[in-house]
Amino acid sequence: MAFIEIRNLFKRFKKVVAVNHIELEVNEGEMLTLLGPSGCGKTTTLRCIAGLEKPEEGDIVIDGKPMLSQGFVEPSKRGIGMVFQNYAVWPHMKVYKNIIYGLKLQRIPKQEMHEKAQQVLELVGLDGLEERYPVQLSGGQQQRVALARALVGNPKVLLLDEPLSNLDAKLREELRFEIKSLVRRMGITSVYVTHDQAEAMVISDRIAVMDSGNVVQIGTPLEIYDKPANRFVADFIGTMNFMAGEVVQVLQDTEAVYVRTEFSEKMLCKTPSITATTPGEEVYASIRPEDVEVFAEPPQGKENLFKGTIAHKAYLGNFLYFFVSVNGTMIRVQVPHHLPQEEGQELYLFLNPEKCMILL
Amino acid sequence: MIFIATLVLLIPVVLGLAAFSRRWVLEPFPTDWTLENFRLILLESPGLIKNSFKFSLIALLFGIGFGLPAAYLIVRTRMPGRDALDFVITLMLAFPGIAVGVSYLLGFWKTTPIPLADSWIIMALALFARRLPYFLRMAHASYLQLDISLEEASEVSGAGKIRTFFNISLPLLLKGVLVGVVMFFIMAFQEISTAVFLYQGGWETLPIGIYLDWHRGMEFGIAAAKAFLMIVITFILLLIISRISGGVLKAAWGPGGT
């Protein structure tokens, strides 16, 4: 049985549906990320787990105890730790007081309280700053205080609501790894909310991608990247070329599909577990920019080979983007940064059928 | 600049000259200096000072007791009718003091179901009602500035709503509310337009005393001394508040804090 079970959760604000009957399970000790664009319902879901929002329908079960169906359990009684986007460190208390706040409420003996606080301060790398006020700390340090405060009571569940999005890029990357290793070491079941797909990929054991109140796909970062469930997921995670077209032929035995697109009569898509389709259906033949191979001269015996012209060239340091126009359709290609081709030059694109997927 | 300064500073200067002198009428400056006026006030009508403090303080307690929860309801809850509450309280701003005084006098008259006008509590009640919108607005503003996640973080840490209010909200609201409290007190302390209709013998406040002295004629020195006293009291209050908000709170928020 999963550690956190979300059953048929429904929450709306006036007429706007924020969470639309979702089902979700978080396993014990796992870090699950809710990922999606703003307004997709990820934060509302998290706040429902925390008890900061009251959903209209459904139930949330934490460690076997229902939070809604047998009477609403107040946030203070749920045994959770939470980290907020804007730190929410109490400005009128010193770091130490911020951290022991929850322990004090539990009437834990002073000595034990002190030990726990010291432990967690060391864990987040804040020892020595106990007597500072939050305004005397940097943003990153304040978020560490918030993290320490959330962890000090050994919560059953740790909830993180975009904890890094107020920090600068460098620090964000650094703290990602820190949070991941910290949470993993402590083995706390955690739910992490972010709109940053790179962050989600790095930090999570599993990702639940959300779109307008629904969970669209759940899986490991690898599964979600390699086998996106639909066009939305493929577009949101990483970059994808979408070529609108129509299915012309389905080859049952090899699980391959021929698609007619704007620039070609027949394009072969072979990725297994592709969405089941029938001839005549409108689909998107899709391929990631790094899966497109480029050739100066056409190689022999390859299907899905198209000739195009480089319309734009974008230098991104460790690699190049070519925006290649194939009969008017723009295809983005990621190539090594040393390729000599310039804008206006022609080249051949090989859209490997094994990497081509069909999305709706 | 000079013009404005003249308008402001003329008041304490003229009042001061009048308060510390006898029969200053025809000369450009008084010639007969004295403390007699203050002696008379303190000996003959200490009740005025006492009443002023009593009514204003009770009005203030009403104000805090009602204004803070009202601000909480308006800002923090989705209670139906909270906009109406806000509107009704703010509507009070539209009524001049005279209107409040006269309507309370008639509405709470001896023969009405609620004969409050017969008790001195009406004085405090009127001061409270008249200045409530100011207090509410200030409490409202400081509530709006208080990030809700600070309160939520406390709840998640294991504190209930009431504990969260006392541990987190109240200390953080204090700065904004404290200024509101003192402004409320000063305004109640100086109020005359409402009070002058409602007072009965023995309920006179300092402003009413000044008015009566003037009305009886030729007690200008005593009236000026009372006004001067009010200014001093107000000034001391302002000084205290600037010390509190600049001193204690600054330390609590750390250097460079807001």
mmCIF file of C-alpha atoms in Angstrom, chain B residues 16-162:
data_model
loop_
_atom_site.group_PDB
_atom_site.id
_atom_site.type_symbol
_atom_site.label_atom_id
_atom_site.label_comp_id
_atom_site.label_asym_id
_atom_site.label_seq_id
_atom_site.Cartn_x
_atom_site.Cartn_y
_atom_site.Cartn_z
ATOM 1 C CA GLY B 16 1.898 78.682 25.020
ATOM 2 C CA LEU B 17 2.025 82.439 25.346
ATOM 3 C CA ALA B 18 -1.608 82.540 26.386
ATOM 4 C CA ALA B 19 -1.331 79.604 28.765
ATOM 5 C CA PHE B 20 1.577 81.010 30.735
ATOM 6 C CA SER B 21 0.250 84.564 31.047
ATOM 7 C CA ARG B 22 -2.536 86.570 32.612
ATOM 8 C CA ARG B 23 -4.876 88.861 30.714
ATOM 9 C CA TRP B 24 -3.033 88.928 27.406
ATOM 10 C CA VAL B 25 -5.445 90.930 25.306
ATOM 11 C CA LEU B 26 -4.243 94.243 24.073
ATOM 12 C CA GLU B 27 -0.450 93.947 23.916
ATOM 13 C CA PRO B 28 1.433 92.264 21.063
ATOM 14 C CA PHE B 29 3.140 90.066 23.679
ATOM 15 C CA PRO B 30 1.969 89.160 27.171
ATOM 16 C CA THR B 31 3.522 91.072 30.050
ATOM 17 C CA ASP B 32 2.234 89.205 33.072
ATOM 18 C CA TRP B 33 3.745 85.676 33.209
ATOM 19 C CA THR B 34 2.196 83.047 35.491
ATOM 20 C CA LEU B 35 1.558 79.353 36.157
ATOM 21 C CA GLU B 36 -1.796 80.186 37.721
ATOM 22 C CA ASN B 37 -3.758 78.753 34.778
ATOM 23 C CA PHE B 38 -2.210 75.301 35.157
ATOM 24 C CA ARG B 39 -2.665 75.428 38.910
ATOM 25 C CA LEU B 40 -6.354 76.109 38.417
ATOM 26 C CA ILE B 41 -6.764 73.225 35.996
ATOM 27 C CA LEU B 42 -5.016 70.710 38.188
ATOM 28 C CA LEU B 43 -6.767 71.866 41.363
ATOM 29 C CA GLU B 44 -10.256 72.555 40.123
ATOM 30 C CA SER B 45 -10.805 70.226 37.239
ATOM 31 C CA PRO B 46 -8.574 67.152 37.361
ATOM 32 C CA GLY B 47 -11.758 65.281 36.472
ATOM 33 C CA LEU B 48 -11.509 66.533 32.908
ATOM 34 C CA ILE B 49 -8.122 64.933 32.429
ATOM 35 C CA LYS B 50 -9.314 61.771 34.098
ATOM 36 C CA ASN B 51 -12.440 61.614 31.920
ATOM 37 C CA SER B 52 -10.481 62.221 28.765
ATOM 38 C CA PHE B 53 -8.163 59.339 29.530
ATOM 39 C CA LYS B 54 -10.949 57.076 30.738
ATOM 40 C CA PHE B 55 -13.209 57.511 27.710
ATOM 41 C CA SER B 56 -10.393 57.339 25.179
ATOM 42 C CA LEU B 57 -8.878 54.242 26.755
ATOM 43 C CA ILE B 58 -12.197 52.410 26.852
ATOM 44 C CA ALA B 59 -12.878 53.454 23.261
ATOM 45 C CA LEU B 60 -9.437 52.120 22.404
ATOM 46 C CA LEU B 61 -10.126 48.760 24.046
ATOM 47 C CA PHE B 62 -13.361 48.516 22.069
ATOM 48 C CA GLY B 63 -11.390 49.467 18.977
ATOM 49 C CA ILE B 64 -8.778 46.750 19.431
ATOM 50 C CA GLY B 65 -11.325 44.173 20.534
ATOM 51 C CA PHE B 66 -13.462 44.837 17.504
ATOM 52 C CA GLY B 67 -11.064 46.164 14.872
ATOM 53 C CA LEU B 68 -8.486 43.342 14.911
ATOM 54 C CA PRO B 69 -11.001 40.507 14.561
ATOM 55 C CA ALA B 70 -12.879 42.518 11.925
ATOM 56 C CA ALA B 71 -9.675 43.014 9.954
ATOM 57 C CA TYR B 72 -8.955 39.312 10.321
ATOM 58 C CA LEU B 73 -12.380 38.364 8.998
ATOM 59 C CA ILE B 74 -12.131 40.756 6.094
ATOM 60 C CA VAL B 75 -8.603 39.860 5.005
ATOM 61 C CA ARG B 76 -8.139 36.241 5.980
ATOM 62 C CA THR B 77 -11.477 34.500 5.651
ATOM 63 C CA ARG B 78 -13.996 33.889 2.901
ATOM 64 C CA MET B 79 -16.848 34.510 5.321
ATOM 65 C CA PRO B 80 -19.992 35.686 3.535
ATOM 66 C CA GLY B 81 -20.847 39.266 4.434
ATOM 67 C CA ARG B 82 -17.284 40.362 5.045
ATOM 68 C CA ASP B 83 -17.500 42.950 2.276
ATOM 69 C CA ALA B 84 -20.677 44.281 3.872
ATOM 70 C CA LEU B 85 -18.847 44.524 7.206
ATOM 71 C CA ASP B 86 -16.032 46.444 5.566
ATOM 72 C CA PHE B 87 -18.527 48.739 3.870
ATOM 73 C CA VAL B 88 -20.538 49.453 6.996
ATOM 74 C CA ILE B 89 -17.455 50.332 9.038
ATOM 75 C CA THR B 90 -16.051 52.503 6.281
ATOM 76 C CA LEU B 91 -19.426 54.213 5.903
ATOM 77 C CA MET B 92 -18.775 55.769 9.306
ATOM 78 C CA LEU B 93 -16.258 58.065 7.587
ATOM 79 C CA ALA B 94 -19.134 59.696 5.734
ATOM 80 C CA PHE B 95 -20.813 60.955 8.896
ATOM 81 C CA PRO B 96 -19.623 64.173 10.516
ATOM 82 C CA GLY B 97 -19.136 64.117 14.281
ATOM 83 C CA ILE B 98 -22.198 66.257 14.823
ATOM 84 C CA ALA B 99 -24.350 63.693 13.026
ATOM 85 C CA VAL B 100 -22.968 60.907 15.194
ATOM 86 C CA GLY B 101 -23.498 62.932 18.373
ATOM 87 C CA VAL B 102 -27.047 64.006 17.619
ATOM 88 C CA SER B 103 -28.225 60.634 16.340
ATOM 89 C CA TYR B 104 -26.775 58.743 19.307
ATOM 90 C CA LEU B 105 -28.332 61.258 21.685
ATOM 91 C CA LEU B 106 -31.769 60.735 20.134
ATOM 92 C CA GLY B 107 -31.386 57.047 19.367
ATOM 93 C CA PHE B 108 -30.166 56.090 22.842
ATOM 94 C CA TRP B 109 -32.382 58.546 24.742
ATOM 95 C CA LYS B 110 -33.898 57.643 28.103
ATOM 96 C CA THR B 111 -37.225 56.690 26.606
ATOM 97 C CA THR B 112 -35.800 54.409 23.877
ATOM 98 C CA PRO B 113 -35.346 50.631 24.281
ATOM 99 C CA ILE B 114 -31.601 51.090 24.724
ATOM 100 C CA PRO B 115 -31.199 54.082 27.056
ATOM 101 C CA LEU B 116 -27.410 54.194 26.758
ATOM 102 C CA ALA B 117 -27.374 57.975 26.605
ATOM 103 C CA ASP B 118 -28.030 57.968 30.305
ATOM 104 C CA SER B 119 -24.742 56.274 31.111
ATOM 105 C CA TRP B 120 -21.228 57.651 30.690
ATOM 106 C CA ILE B 121 -20.368 54.604 28.577
ATOM 107 C CA ILE B 122 -22.050 56.372 25.653
ATOM 108 C CA MET B 123 -19.089 58.769 25.580
ATOM 109 C CA ALA B 124 -16.596 55.939 25.046
ATOM 110 C CA LEU B 125 -18.923 54.193 22.632
ATOM 111 C CA ALA B 126 -19.310 57.270 20.467
ATOM 112 C CA LEU B 127 -15.552 57.897 20.369
ATOM 113 C CA PHE B 128 -15.006 54.257 19.439
ATOM 114 C CA ALA B 129 -17.615 54.201 16.691
ATOM 115 C CA ARG B 130 -16.474 57.466 15.162
ATOM 116 C CA ARG B 131 -12.822 56.456 14.795
ATOM 117 C CA LEU B 132 -13.208 52.745 14.100
ATOM 118 C CA PRO B 133 -12.719 53.069 10.314
ATOM 119 C CA TYR B 134 -9.250 54.545 10.800
ATOM 120 C CA PHE B 135 -8.217 51.718 13.055
ATOM 121 C CA LEU B 136 -9.707 49.094 10.778
ATOM 122 C CA ARG B 137 -7.907 50.515 7.752
ATOM 123 C CA MET B 138 -4.568 50.377 9.521
ATOM 124 C CA ALA B 139 -5.113 46.857 10.856
ATOM 125 C CA HIS B 140 -6.319 45.881 7.400
ATOM 126 C CA ALA B 141 -3.197 47.268 5.752
ATOM 127 C CA SER B 142 -0.842 45.497 8.102
ATOM 128 C CA TYR B 143 -2.750 42.251 7.655
ATOM 129 C CA LEU B 144 -2.439 42.554 3.895
ATOM 130 C CA GLN B 145 1.301 43.002 4.235
ATOM 131 C CA LEU B 146 1.564 39.901 6.381
ATOM 132 C CA ASP B 147 2.358 36.991 4.074
ATOM 133 C CA ILE B 148 -0.171 34.228 4.663
ATOM 134 C CA SER B 149 2.458 31.528 4.286
ATOM 135 C CA LEU B 150 4.040 32.751 7.545
ATOM 136 C CA GLU B 151 0.825 31.719 9.273
ATOM 137 C CA GLU B 152 0.521 28.527 7.255
ATOM 138 C CA ALA B 153 4.063 27.529 8.140
ATOM 139 C CA SER B 154 3.110 27.788 11.794
ATOM 140 C CA GLU B 155 0.020 25.643 11.321
ATOM 141 C CA VAL B 156 1.988 22.981 9.517
ATOM 142 C CA SER B 157 4.541 23.059 12.351
ATOM 143 C CA GLY B 158 1.815 21.947 14.711
ATOM 144 C CA ALA B 159 0.221 25.150 16.001
ATOM 145 C CA GLY B 160 -3.526 25.630 15.848
ATOM 146 C CA LYS B 161 -5.125 28.777 14.461
ATOM 147 C CA ILE B 162 -5.306 30.596 17.812
#
